[in-house]
PDB file of C-alpha atoms in Angstrom:
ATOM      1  CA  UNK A   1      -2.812  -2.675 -19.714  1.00  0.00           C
ATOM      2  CA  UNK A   2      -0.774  -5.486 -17.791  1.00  0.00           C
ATOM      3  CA  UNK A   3       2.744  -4.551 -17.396  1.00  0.00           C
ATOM      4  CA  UNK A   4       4.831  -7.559 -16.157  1.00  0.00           C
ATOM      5  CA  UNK A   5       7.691  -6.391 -13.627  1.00  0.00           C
ATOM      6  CA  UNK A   6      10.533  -8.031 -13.927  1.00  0.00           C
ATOM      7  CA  UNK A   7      12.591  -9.477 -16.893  1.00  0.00           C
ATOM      8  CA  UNK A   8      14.472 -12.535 -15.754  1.00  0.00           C
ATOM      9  CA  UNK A   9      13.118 -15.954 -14.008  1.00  0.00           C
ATOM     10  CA  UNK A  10      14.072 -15.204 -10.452  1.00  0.00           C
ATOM     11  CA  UNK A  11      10.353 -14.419  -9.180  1.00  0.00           C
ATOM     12  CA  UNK A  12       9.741 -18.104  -8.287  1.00  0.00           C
ATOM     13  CA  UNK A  13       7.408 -19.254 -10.828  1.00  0.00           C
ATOM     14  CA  UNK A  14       5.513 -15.849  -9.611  1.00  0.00           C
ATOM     15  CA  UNK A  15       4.357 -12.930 -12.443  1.00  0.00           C
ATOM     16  CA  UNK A  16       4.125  -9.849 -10.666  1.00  0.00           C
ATOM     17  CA  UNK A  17       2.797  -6.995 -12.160  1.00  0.00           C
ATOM     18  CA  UNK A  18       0.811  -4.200 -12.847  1.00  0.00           C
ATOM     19  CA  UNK A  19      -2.734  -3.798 -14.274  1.00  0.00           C
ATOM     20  CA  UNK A  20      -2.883  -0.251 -15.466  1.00  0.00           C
ATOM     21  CA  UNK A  21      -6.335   1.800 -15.185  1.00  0.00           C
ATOM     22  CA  UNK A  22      -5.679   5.316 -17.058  1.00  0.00           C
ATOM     23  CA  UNK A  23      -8.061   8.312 -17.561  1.00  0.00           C
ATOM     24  CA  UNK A  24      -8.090   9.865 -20.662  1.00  0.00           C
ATOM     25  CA  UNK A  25      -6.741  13.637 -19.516  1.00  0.00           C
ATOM     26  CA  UNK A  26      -4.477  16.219 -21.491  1.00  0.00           C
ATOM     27  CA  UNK A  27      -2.764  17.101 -18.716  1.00  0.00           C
ATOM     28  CA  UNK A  28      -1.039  15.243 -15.928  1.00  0.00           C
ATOM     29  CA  UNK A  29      -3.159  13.491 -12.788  1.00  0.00           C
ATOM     30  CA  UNK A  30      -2.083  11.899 -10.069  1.00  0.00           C
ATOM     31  CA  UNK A  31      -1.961   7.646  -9.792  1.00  0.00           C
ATOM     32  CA  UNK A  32      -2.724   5.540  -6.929  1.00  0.00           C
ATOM     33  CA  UNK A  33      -0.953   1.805  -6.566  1.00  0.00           C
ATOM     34  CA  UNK A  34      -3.679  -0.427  -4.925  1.00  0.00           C
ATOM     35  CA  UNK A  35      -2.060  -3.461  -2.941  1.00  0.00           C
ATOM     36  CA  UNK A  36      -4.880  -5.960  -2.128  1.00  0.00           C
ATOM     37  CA  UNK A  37      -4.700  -7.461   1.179  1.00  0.00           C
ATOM     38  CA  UNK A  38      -4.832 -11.394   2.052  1.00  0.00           C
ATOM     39  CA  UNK A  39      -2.090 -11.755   4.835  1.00  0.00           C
ATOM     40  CA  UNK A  40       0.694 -12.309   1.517  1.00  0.00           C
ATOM     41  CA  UNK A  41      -0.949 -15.972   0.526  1.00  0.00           C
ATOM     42  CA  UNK A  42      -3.914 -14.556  -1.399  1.00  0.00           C
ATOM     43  CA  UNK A  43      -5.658 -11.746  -2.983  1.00  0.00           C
ATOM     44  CA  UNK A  44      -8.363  -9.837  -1.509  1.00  0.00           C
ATOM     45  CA  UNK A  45     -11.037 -10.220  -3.700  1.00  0.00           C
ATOM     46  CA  UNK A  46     -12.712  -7.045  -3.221  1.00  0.00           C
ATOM     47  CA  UNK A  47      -9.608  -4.772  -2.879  1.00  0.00           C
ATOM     48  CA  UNK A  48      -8.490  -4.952  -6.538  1.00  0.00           C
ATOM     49  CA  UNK A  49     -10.172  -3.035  -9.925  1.00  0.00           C
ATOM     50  CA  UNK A  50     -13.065  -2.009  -8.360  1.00  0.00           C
ATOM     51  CA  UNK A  51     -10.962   0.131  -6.266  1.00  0.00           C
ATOM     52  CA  UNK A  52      -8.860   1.260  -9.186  1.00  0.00           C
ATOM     53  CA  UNK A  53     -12.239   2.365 -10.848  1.00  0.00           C
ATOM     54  CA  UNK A  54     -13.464   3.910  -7.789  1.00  0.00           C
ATOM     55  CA  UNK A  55     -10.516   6.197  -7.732  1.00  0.00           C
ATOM     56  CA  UNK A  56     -10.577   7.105 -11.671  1.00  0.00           C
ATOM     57  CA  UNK A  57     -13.994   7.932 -10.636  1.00  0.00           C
ATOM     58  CA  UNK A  58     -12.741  10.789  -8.043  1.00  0.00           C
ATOM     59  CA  UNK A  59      -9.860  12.115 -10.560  1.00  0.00           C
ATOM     60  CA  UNK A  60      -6.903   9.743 -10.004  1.00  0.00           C
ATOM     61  CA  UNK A  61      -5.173   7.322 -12.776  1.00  0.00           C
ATOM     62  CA  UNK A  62      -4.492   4.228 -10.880  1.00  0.00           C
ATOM     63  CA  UNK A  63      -3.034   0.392 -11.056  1.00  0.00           C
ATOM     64  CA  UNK A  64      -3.703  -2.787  -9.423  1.00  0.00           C
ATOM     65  CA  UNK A  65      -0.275  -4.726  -8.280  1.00  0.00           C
ATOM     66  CA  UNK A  66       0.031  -8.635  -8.393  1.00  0.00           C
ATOM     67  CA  UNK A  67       3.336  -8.772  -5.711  1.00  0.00           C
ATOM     68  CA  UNK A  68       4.748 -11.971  -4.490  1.00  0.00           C
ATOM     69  CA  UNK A  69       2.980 -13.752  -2.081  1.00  0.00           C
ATOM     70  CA  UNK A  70       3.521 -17.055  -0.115  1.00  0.00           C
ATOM     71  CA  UNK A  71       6.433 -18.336  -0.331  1.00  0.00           C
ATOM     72  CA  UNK A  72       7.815 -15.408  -0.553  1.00  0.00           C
ATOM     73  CA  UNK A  73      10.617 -14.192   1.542  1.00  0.00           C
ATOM     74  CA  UNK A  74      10.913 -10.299   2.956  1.00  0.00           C
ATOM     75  CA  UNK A  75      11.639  -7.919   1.231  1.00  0.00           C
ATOM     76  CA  UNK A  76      10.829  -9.558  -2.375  1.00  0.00           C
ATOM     77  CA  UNK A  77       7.355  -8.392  -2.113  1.00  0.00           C
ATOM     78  CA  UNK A  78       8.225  -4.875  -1.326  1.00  0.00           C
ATOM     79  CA  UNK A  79      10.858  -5.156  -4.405  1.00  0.00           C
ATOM     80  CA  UNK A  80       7.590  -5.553  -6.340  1.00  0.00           C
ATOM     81  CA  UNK A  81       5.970  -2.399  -5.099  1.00  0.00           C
ATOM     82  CA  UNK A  82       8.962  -0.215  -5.071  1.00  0.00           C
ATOM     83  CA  UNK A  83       9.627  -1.621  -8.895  1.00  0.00           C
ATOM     84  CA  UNK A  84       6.243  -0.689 -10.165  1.00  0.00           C
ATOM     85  CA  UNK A  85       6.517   2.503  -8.666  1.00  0.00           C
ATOM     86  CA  UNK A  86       9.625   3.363 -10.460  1.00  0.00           C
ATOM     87  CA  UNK A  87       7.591   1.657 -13.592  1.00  0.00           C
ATOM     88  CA  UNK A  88       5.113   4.760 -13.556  1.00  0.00           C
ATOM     89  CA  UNK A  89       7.332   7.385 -12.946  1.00  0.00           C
ATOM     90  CA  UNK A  90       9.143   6.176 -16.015  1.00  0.00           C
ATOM     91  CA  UNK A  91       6.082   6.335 -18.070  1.00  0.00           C
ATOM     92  CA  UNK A  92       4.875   9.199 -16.349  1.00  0.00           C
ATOM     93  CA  UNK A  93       4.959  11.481 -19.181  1.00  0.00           C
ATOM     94  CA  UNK A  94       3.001   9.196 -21.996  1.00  0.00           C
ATOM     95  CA  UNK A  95       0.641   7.935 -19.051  1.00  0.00           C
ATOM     96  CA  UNK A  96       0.132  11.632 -17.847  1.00  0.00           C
ATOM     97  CA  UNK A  97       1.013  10.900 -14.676  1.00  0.00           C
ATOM     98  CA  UNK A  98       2.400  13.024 -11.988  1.00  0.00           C
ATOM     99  CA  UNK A  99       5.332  11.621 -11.366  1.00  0.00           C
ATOM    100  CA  UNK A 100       6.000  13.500  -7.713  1.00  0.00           C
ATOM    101  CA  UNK A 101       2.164  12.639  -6.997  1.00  0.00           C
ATOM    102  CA  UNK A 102       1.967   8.675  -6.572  1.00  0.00           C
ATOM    103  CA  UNK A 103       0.075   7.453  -3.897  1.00  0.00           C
ATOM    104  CA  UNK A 104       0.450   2.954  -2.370  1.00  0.00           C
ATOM    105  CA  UNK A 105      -3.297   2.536  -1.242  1.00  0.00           C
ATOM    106  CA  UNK A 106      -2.959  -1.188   0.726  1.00  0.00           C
ATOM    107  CA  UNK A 107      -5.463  -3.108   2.225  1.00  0.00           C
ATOM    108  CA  UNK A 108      -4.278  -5.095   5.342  1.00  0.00           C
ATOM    109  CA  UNK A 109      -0.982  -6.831   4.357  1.00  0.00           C
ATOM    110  CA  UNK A 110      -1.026  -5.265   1.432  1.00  0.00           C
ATOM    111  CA  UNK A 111      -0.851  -1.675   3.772  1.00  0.00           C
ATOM    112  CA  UNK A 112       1.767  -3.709   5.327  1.00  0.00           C
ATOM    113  CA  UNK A 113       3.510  -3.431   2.196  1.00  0.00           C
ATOM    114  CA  UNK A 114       2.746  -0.164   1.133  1.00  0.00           C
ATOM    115  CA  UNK A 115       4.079   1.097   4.318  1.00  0.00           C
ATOM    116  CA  UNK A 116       6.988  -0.953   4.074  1.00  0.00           C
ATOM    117  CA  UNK A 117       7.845   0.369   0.545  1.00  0.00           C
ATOM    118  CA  UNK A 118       8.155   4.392   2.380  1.00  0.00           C
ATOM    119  CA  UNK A 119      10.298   2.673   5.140  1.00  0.00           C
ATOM    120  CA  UNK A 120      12.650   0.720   3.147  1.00  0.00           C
ATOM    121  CA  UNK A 121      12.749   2.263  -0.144  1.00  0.00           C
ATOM    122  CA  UNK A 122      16.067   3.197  -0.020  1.00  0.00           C
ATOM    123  CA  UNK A 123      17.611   0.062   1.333  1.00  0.00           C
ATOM    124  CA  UNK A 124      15.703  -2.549  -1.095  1.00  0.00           C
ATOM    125  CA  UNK A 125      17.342  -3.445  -4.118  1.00  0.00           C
ATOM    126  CA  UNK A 126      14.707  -3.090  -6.821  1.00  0.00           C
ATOM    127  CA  UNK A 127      16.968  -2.801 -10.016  1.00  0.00           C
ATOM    128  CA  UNK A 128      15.936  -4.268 -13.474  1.00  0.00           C
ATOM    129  CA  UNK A 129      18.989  -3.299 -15.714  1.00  0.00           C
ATOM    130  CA  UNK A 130      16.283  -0.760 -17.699  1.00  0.00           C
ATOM    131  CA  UNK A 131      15.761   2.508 -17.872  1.00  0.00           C
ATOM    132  CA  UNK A 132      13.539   2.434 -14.711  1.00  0.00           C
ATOM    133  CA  UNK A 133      16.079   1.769 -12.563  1.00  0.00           C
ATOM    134  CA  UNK A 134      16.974   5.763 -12.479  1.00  0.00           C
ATOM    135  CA  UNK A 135      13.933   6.433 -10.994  1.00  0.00           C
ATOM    136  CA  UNK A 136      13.018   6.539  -6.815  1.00  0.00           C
ATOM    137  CA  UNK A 137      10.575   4.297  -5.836  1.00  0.00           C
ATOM    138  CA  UNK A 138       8.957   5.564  -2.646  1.00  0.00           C
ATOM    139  CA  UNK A 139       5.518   6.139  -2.852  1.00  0.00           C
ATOM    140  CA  UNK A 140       4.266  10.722  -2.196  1.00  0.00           C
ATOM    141  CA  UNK A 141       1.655   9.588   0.235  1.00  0.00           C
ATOM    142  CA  UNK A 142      -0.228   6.775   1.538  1.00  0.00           C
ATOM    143  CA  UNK A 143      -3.506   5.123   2.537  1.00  0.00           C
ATOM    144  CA  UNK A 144      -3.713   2.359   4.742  1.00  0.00           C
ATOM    145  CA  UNK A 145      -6.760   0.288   5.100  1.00  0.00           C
ATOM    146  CA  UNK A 146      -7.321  -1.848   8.265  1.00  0.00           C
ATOM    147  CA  UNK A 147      -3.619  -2.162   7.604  1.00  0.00           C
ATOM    148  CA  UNK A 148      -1.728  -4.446   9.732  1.00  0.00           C
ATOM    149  CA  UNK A 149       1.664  -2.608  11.033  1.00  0.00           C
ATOM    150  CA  UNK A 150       3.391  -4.035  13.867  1.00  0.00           C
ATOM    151  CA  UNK A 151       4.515  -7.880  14.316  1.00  0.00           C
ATOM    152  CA  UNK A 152       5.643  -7.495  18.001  1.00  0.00           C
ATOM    153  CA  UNK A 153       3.124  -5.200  19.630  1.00  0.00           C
ATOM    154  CA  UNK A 154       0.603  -6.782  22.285  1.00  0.00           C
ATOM    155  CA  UNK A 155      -2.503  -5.810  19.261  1.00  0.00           C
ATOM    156  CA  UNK A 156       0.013  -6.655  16.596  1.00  0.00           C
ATOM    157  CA  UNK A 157       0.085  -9.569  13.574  1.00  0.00           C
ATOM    158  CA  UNK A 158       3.349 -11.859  13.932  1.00  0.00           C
ATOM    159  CA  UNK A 159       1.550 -14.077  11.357  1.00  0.00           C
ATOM    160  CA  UNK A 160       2.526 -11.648   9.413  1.00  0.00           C
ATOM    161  CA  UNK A 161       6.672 -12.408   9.798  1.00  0.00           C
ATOM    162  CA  UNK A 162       6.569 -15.805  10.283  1.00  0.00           C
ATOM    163  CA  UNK A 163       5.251 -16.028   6.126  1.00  0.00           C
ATOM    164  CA  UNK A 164       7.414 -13.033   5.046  1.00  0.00           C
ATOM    165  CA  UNK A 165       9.855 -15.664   7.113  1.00  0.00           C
ATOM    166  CA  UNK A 166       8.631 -18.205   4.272  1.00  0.00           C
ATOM    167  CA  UNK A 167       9.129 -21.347   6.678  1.00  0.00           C
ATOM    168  CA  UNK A 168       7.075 -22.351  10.075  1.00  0.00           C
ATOM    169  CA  UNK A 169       9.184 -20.818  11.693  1.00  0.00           C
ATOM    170  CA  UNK A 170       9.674 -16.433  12.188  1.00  0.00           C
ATOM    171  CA  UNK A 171      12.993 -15.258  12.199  1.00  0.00           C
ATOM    172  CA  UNK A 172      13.643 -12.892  14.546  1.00  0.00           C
ATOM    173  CA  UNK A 173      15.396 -10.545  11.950  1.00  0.00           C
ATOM    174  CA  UNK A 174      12.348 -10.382   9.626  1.00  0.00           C
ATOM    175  CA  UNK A 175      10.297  -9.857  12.976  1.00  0.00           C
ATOM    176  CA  UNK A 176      12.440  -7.092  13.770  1.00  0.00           C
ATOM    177  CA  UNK A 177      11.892  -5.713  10.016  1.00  0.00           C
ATOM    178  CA  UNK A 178       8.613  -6.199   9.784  1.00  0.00           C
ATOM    179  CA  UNK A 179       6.980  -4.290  12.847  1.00  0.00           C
ATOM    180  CA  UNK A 180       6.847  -1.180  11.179  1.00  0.00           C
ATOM    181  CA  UNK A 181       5.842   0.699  13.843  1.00  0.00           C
ATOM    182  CA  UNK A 182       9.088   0.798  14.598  1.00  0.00           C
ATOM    183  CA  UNK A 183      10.831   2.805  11.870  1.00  0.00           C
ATOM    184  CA  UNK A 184       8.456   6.650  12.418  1.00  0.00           C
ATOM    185  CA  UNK A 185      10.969   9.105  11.588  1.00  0.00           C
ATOM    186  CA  UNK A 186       9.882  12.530   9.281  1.00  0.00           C
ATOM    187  CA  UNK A 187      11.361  11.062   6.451  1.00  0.00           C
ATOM    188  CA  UNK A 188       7.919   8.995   6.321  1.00  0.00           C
ATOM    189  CA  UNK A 189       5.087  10.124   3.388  1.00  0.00           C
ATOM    190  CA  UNK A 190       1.611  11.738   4.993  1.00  0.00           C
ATOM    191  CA  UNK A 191      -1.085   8.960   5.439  1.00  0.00           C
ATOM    192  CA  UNK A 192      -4.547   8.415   5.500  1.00  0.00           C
ATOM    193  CA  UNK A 193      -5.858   5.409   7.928  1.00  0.00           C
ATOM    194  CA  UNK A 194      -8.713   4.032   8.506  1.00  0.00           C
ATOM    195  CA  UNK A 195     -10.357   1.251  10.400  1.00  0.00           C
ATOM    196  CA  UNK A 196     -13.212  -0.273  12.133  1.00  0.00           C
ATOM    197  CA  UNK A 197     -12.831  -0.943  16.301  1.00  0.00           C
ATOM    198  CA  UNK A 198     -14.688  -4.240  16.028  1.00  0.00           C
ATOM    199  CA  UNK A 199     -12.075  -5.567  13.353  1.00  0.00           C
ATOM    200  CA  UNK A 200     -11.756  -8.948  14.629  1.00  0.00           C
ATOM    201  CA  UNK A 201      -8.229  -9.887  12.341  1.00  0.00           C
ATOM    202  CA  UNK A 202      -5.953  -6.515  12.244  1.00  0.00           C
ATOM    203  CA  UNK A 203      -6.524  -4.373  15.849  1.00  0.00           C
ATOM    204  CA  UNK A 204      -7.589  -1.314  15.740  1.00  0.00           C
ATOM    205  CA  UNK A 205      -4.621  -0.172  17.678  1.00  0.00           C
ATOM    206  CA  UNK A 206      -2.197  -0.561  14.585  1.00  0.00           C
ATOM    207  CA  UNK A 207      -3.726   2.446  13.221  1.00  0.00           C
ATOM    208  CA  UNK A 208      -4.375   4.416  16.142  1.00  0.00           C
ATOM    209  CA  UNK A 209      -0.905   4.194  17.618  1.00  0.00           C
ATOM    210  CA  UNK A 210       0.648   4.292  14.118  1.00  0.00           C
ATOM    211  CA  UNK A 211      -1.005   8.385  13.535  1.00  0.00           C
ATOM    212  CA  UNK A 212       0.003   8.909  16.923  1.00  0.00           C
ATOM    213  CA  UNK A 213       3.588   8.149  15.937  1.00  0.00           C
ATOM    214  CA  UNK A 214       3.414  10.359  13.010  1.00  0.00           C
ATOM    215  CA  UNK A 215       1.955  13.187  14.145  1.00  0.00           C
ATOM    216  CA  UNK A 216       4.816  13.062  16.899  1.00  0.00           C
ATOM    217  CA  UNK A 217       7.231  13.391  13.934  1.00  0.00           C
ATOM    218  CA  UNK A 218       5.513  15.489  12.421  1.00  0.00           C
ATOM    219  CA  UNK A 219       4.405  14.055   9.609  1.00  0.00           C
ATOM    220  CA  UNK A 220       1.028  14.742   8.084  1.00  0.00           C
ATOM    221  CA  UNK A 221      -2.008  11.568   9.333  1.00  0.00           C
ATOM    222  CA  UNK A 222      -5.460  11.626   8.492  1.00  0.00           C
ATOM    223  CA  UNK A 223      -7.042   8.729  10.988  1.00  0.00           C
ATOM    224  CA  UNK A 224     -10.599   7.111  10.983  1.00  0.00           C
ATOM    225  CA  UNK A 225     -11.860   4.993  13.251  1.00  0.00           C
ATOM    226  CA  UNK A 226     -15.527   3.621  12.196  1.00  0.00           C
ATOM    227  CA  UNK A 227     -17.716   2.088  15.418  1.00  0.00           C
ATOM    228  CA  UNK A 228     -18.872  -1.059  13.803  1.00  0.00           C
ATOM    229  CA  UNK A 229     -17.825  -3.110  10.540  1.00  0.00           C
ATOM    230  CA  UNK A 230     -15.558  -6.545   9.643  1.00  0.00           C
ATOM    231  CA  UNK A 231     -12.104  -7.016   8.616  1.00  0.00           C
ATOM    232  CA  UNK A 232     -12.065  -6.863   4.701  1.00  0.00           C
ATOM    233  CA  UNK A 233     -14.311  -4.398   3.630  1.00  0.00           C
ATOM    234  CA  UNK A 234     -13.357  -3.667   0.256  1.00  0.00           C
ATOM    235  CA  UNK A 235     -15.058  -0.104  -0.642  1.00  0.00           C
ATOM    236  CA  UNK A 236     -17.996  -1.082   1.738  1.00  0.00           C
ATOM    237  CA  UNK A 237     -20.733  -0.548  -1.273  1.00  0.00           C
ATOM    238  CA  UNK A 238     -23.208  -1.691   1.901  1.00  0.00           C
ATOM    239  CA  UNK A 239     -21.938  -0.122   4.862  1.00  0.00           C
ATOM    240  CA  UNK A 240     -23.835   3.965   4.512  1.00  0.00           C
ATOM    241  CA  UNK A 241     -20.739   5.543   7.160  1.00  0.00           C
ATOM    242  CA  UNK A 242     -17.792   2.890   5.601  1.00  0.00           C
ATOM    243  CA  UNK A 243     -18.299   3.375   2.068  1.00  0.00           C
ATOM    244  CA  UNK A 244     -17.402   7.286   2.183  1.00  0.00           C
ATOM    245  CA  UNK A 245     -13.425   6.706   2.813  1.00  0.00           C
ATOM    246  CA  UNK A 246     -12.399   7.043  -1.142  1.00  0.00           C
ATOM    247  CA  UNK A 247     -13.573  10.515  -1.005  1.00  0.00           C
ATOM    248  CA  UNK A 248     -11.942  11.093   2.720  1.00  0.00           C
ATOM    249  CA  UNK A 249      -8.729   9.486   1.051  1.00  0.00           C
ATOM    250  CA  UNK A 250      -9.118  11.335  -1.863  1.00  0.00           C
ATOM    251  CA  UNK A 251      -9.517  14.959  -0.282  1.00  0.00           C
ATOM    252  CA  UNK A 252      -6.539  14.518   1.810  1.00  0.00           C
ATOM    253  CA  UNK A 253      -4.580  13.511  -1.549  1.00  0.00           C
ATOM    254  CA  UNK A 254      -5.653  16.802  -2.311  1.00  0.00           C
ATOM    255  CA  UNK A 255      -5.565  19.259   0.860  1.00  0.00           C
ATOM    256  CA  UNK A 256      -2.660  17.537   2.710  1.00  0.00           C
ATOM    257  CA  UNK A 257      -0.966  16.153  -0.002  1.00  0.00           C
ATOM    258  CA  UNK A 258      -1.215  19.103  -2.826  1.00  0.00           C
ATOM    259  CA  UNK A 259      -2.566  16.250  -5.327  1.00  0.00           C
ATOM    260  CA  UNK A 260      -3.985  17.618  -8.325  1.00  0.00           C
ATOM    261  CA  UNK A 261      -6.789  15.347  -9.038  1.00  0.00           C
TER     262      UNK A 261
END
């Protein structure tokens, strides 16, 4: 089921939405978001249903967000993601969903985003004038895939303000906003991350020092850091040691997060 997210013409020519994937269950699971990667001018190919199935698979409802992407200007694309959040915990009770057990699972930019939506879900306006608009967006936990998450560390991604910029040019406010590393306080959700150390595009160091940060708040951080593997891996079908983090991500849901799946 697609669910288009917004009711007026101000998305720049842009649909976003949400492609609902929903178990049949009598009583109430919990939902994951997926956010595709593709540095906010694409999709990742890889990072989209197949994931969503993977996690029905291990017990979870899920959907599959369309945000805005190039040219899009921060924060519209975390409007999107906050928006679709408050979407399912609006339908929570036909869907069956949880609606204090929603997880944003990104890949790359799109962790950037899901990340971004716990940081700033209280200070983005993502109001509809419907019924949805009662609800908090702010995702109950997290799992960040090779996720890029600073702009302005040494290992960081400023290609990642300058198009959330939406010029040639990064403005320094949006760099400031966008290095998320930045903003670790106990307020944030628990997280699962996971990487490779030879990803060549998103440094391994985002997610290292990123856990590091949260466990210093306190805040609960599953981290995995495979030896060998490329940026993009999707669910890794090929990779024997890679292709196991759904279930790590999904038993930390469950153990760490009290998700019921």
């Amino acid at each position: 089921m697609r669910i288009d997210l917004w009711n007026d013409a101000s998305t720049n020519g842009q649909l976003p939405n949400i492609e609902t994937s929903l178990l049949e269950t009598e009583v109430p699971l919990p939902l994951i978001v997926v956010c595709p990667g593709g540095g906010y001018t694409h999709f990742g190919r890889y990072e989209r249903m197949a994931v969503a199935q993977k996690f029905n698979s291990l017990g979870f409802h899920a959907a599959v967000l369309e945000y805005r992407i190039k040219p899009t200007r921060f924060p519209e694309s975390v409007s999107d993601l906050l928006r679709a959040i408050k979407i399912v915990r609006q339908n929570a009770a036909s869907w069956k969903v949880c609606p204090d057990q929603i997880a944003a699972l990104g890949f790359s930019a799109g962790g950037h985003l899901a990340l971004s939506a716990a940081v700033y879900h209280d200070k983005v306006d993502a109001s509809n004038g419907d019924g949805a608009d009662e609800f908090s967006g702010r995702p109950d936990a997290l799992v960040l895939c090779y996720s890029a998450i600073s702009t302005k560390a040494e290992y960081g991604n400023p290609g990642i303000a300058r198009t959330l910029s939406g010029g040639e040019e990064t403005e320094p406010e949006i760099l400031d906003a966008t290095s998320l590393d930045e903003f670790v306080d106990s307020s944030l959700p628990p997280a699962f991350l996971w990487q490779t150390a030879t990803d060549d595009t998103v440094d391994y160091r985002n997610s290292v020092r990123f856990a590091e940060k949260l466990w210093s708040a306190g805040v609960r951080a599953s981290l995995h850091i495979f030896p060998v593997g490329n940026h993009g891996q999707g669910l890794a079908e090929n990779a024997p040691d890679l292709r196991q983090w759904p279930e790590l991500a999904a038993q930390f849901l469950k153990t760490s997060c009290g998700f019921k799946a």
